[in-house]
Amino acid sequence: MTEETPGFDEQQPQGQPQQPDVPSGSDDAEPKAAPQEGAAPAGDAAATAQVAGLTAQLDQVRTALGERTTDLQRLQAEYQNYRRRVERDRITVKEVAIANLLTELLPVLDDIGRAREHSELVGGFKSVAESLETVAAKMGLQQFGKEGEPFDPTIHEALMHSYAPDVTETTCVAILQPGYRIGERTIRPARVAVAEPQPGAAQPAKADSAETAEGASGADDKESGGPDEG
């Protein structure tokens, strides 16, 4: 009798390898899941939305920057105008203060002028007077008014009036008080005596011109042979 090998129903033929055991259910295993095709477009849409958001924020920042720049330029212009206005007011106040001071000194300068005309400006008084005139000149005080200049009502004040045959227009013939100015601002007009041409001085000149015209017309008649005789 032949003995059967325990655990084997049938003996494999010699020279053939044994087939490995295949676990049950291996044929029913599902394949690996393929990558989804819609994932990439979804990522692009998110990036596009993020860029759009950043662009909107950048536009807002640019708008705010433009507004702040405009405000800064306006403030700078207002500040420059304020500085110019303050400087102009400061100069005006300074000129007014100097004019008020020199106006109070005008009677003293008039006394000095009269003393000089009468040769009384001597000694220490002369030195003090010249120093005062020098300081006034440094502060911008200018004296004006001369005999023989045409009368100008904007800078002259006529206190005396007369007629003179040797003038052709209203003329300042005497300076009673000199005028003073600071720059273009007159702080006291010159007080003068004026003379006008005599009323009848112009008549002879007109008569002479008329006679000259008649003589010229008579000469023309003689050159043309005179009037025709009938």
XYZ file of N, CA and C in Angstrom, residues 98-114 132-133 136-137 140-144 176-182 185-191:
120
model
N 8.277 154.053 11.184
C 9.336 155.010 10.820
C 8.734 156.331 10.370
N 7.654 156.260 9.579
C 7.008 157.494 9.107
C 6.462 158.305 10.276
N 5.864 157.629 11.244
C 5.338 158.362 12.410
C 6.468 159.026 13.206
N 7.580 158.313 13.350
C 8.700 158.883 14.091
C 9.270 160.100 13.370
N 9.494 159.959 12.061
C 10.081 161.066 11.316
C 9.111 162.241 11.193
N 7.822 161.957 11.171
C 6.844 163.055 11.129
C 6.955 163.919 12.382
N 7.198 163.283 13.511
C 7.376 164.049 14.743
C 8.672 164.862 14.735
N 9.642 164.439 13.929
C 10.915 165.146 13.880
C 10.942 166.264 12.836
N 9.915 166.362 12.003
C 9.926 167.373 10.940
C 10.022 168.801 11.480
N 9.299 169.169 12.556
C 9.480 170.532 13.080
C 10.913 170.817 13.517
N 11.587 169.809 14.075
C 12.990 169.999 14.471
C 13.852 170.228 13.231
N 13.606 169.446 12.169
C 14.367 169.629 10.941
C 14.088 170.997 10.315
N 12.833 171.477 10.439
C 12.528 172.829 9.934
C 13.317 173.880 10.707
N 13.407 173.744 12.031
C 14.185 174.696 12.837
C 15.657 174.661 12.446
N 16.161 173.460 12.172
C 17.561 173.352 11.747
C 17.763 174.057 10.412
N 16.802 173.884 9.495
C 16.922 174.551 8.205
C 16.886 176.073 8.323
N 16.009 176.586 9.146
C 15.942 178.038 9.334
C 17.217 178.569 10.003
N 21.618 164.463 13.407
C 20.194 164.153 13.304
C 19.767 164.041 11.846
N 20.235 164.915 11.002
C 19.898 164.847 9.578
C 20.466 163.576 8.935
N 18.247 160.638 10.002
C 16.972 160.687 9.283
C 17.138 160.225 7.839
N 18.239 160.601 7.207
C 18.494 160.164 5.834
C 18.714 158.655 5.766
N 15.649 156.695 5.514
C 14.914 156.801 4.263
C 14.224 158.123 4.030
N 14.439 159.103 4.882
C 13.782 160.401 4.720
C 14.465 161.184 3.603
N 13.661 161.695 2.676
C 14.171 162.471 1.546
C 13.442 163.813 1.491
N 14.204 164.852 1.287
C 13.635 166.194 1.171
C 13.437 166.543 -0.301
N 12.347 167.232 -0.621
C 12.108 167.648 -2.002
C 11.448 169.021 -1.993
N 8.399 177.632 0.899
C 8.175 178.089 2.263
C 8.538 177.007 3.283
N 8.220 175.767 2.966
C 8.611 174.620 3.790
C 8.914 173.461 2.846
N 10.055 172.824 2.999
C 10.366 171.690 2.108
C 9.445 170.503 2.393
N 9.253 169.714 1.375
C 8.470 168.489 1.543
C 9.373 167.313 1.873
N 8.773 166.273 2.436
C 9.536 165.082 2.802
C 8.773 163.836 2.355
N 9.533 162.845 1.942
C 8.963 161.560 1.538
C 9.854 160.433 2.033
N 9.237 159.247 2.142
C 9.964 158.011 2.438
C 9.676 157.050 1.294
N 6.300 157.266 -0.667
C 5.243 157.765 0.204
C 5.576 159.173 0.688
N 4.698 160.121 0.401
C 4.885 161.505 0.833
C 4.313 161.669 2.228
N 5.170 162.097 3.170
C 4.688 162.299 4.540
C 4.367 163.761 4.807
N 4.867 164.664 3.955
C 4.462 166.068 4.046
C 4.715 166.735 2.704
N 3.703 167.373 2.119
C 3.935 168.055 0.842
C 4.779 169.312 1.044
N 5.408 169.726 -0.039
C 6.187 170.964 0.024
C 5.230 172.156 -0.025
N 5.384 173.076 0.906
C 4.543 174.264 0.963
C 5.255 175.392 0.218
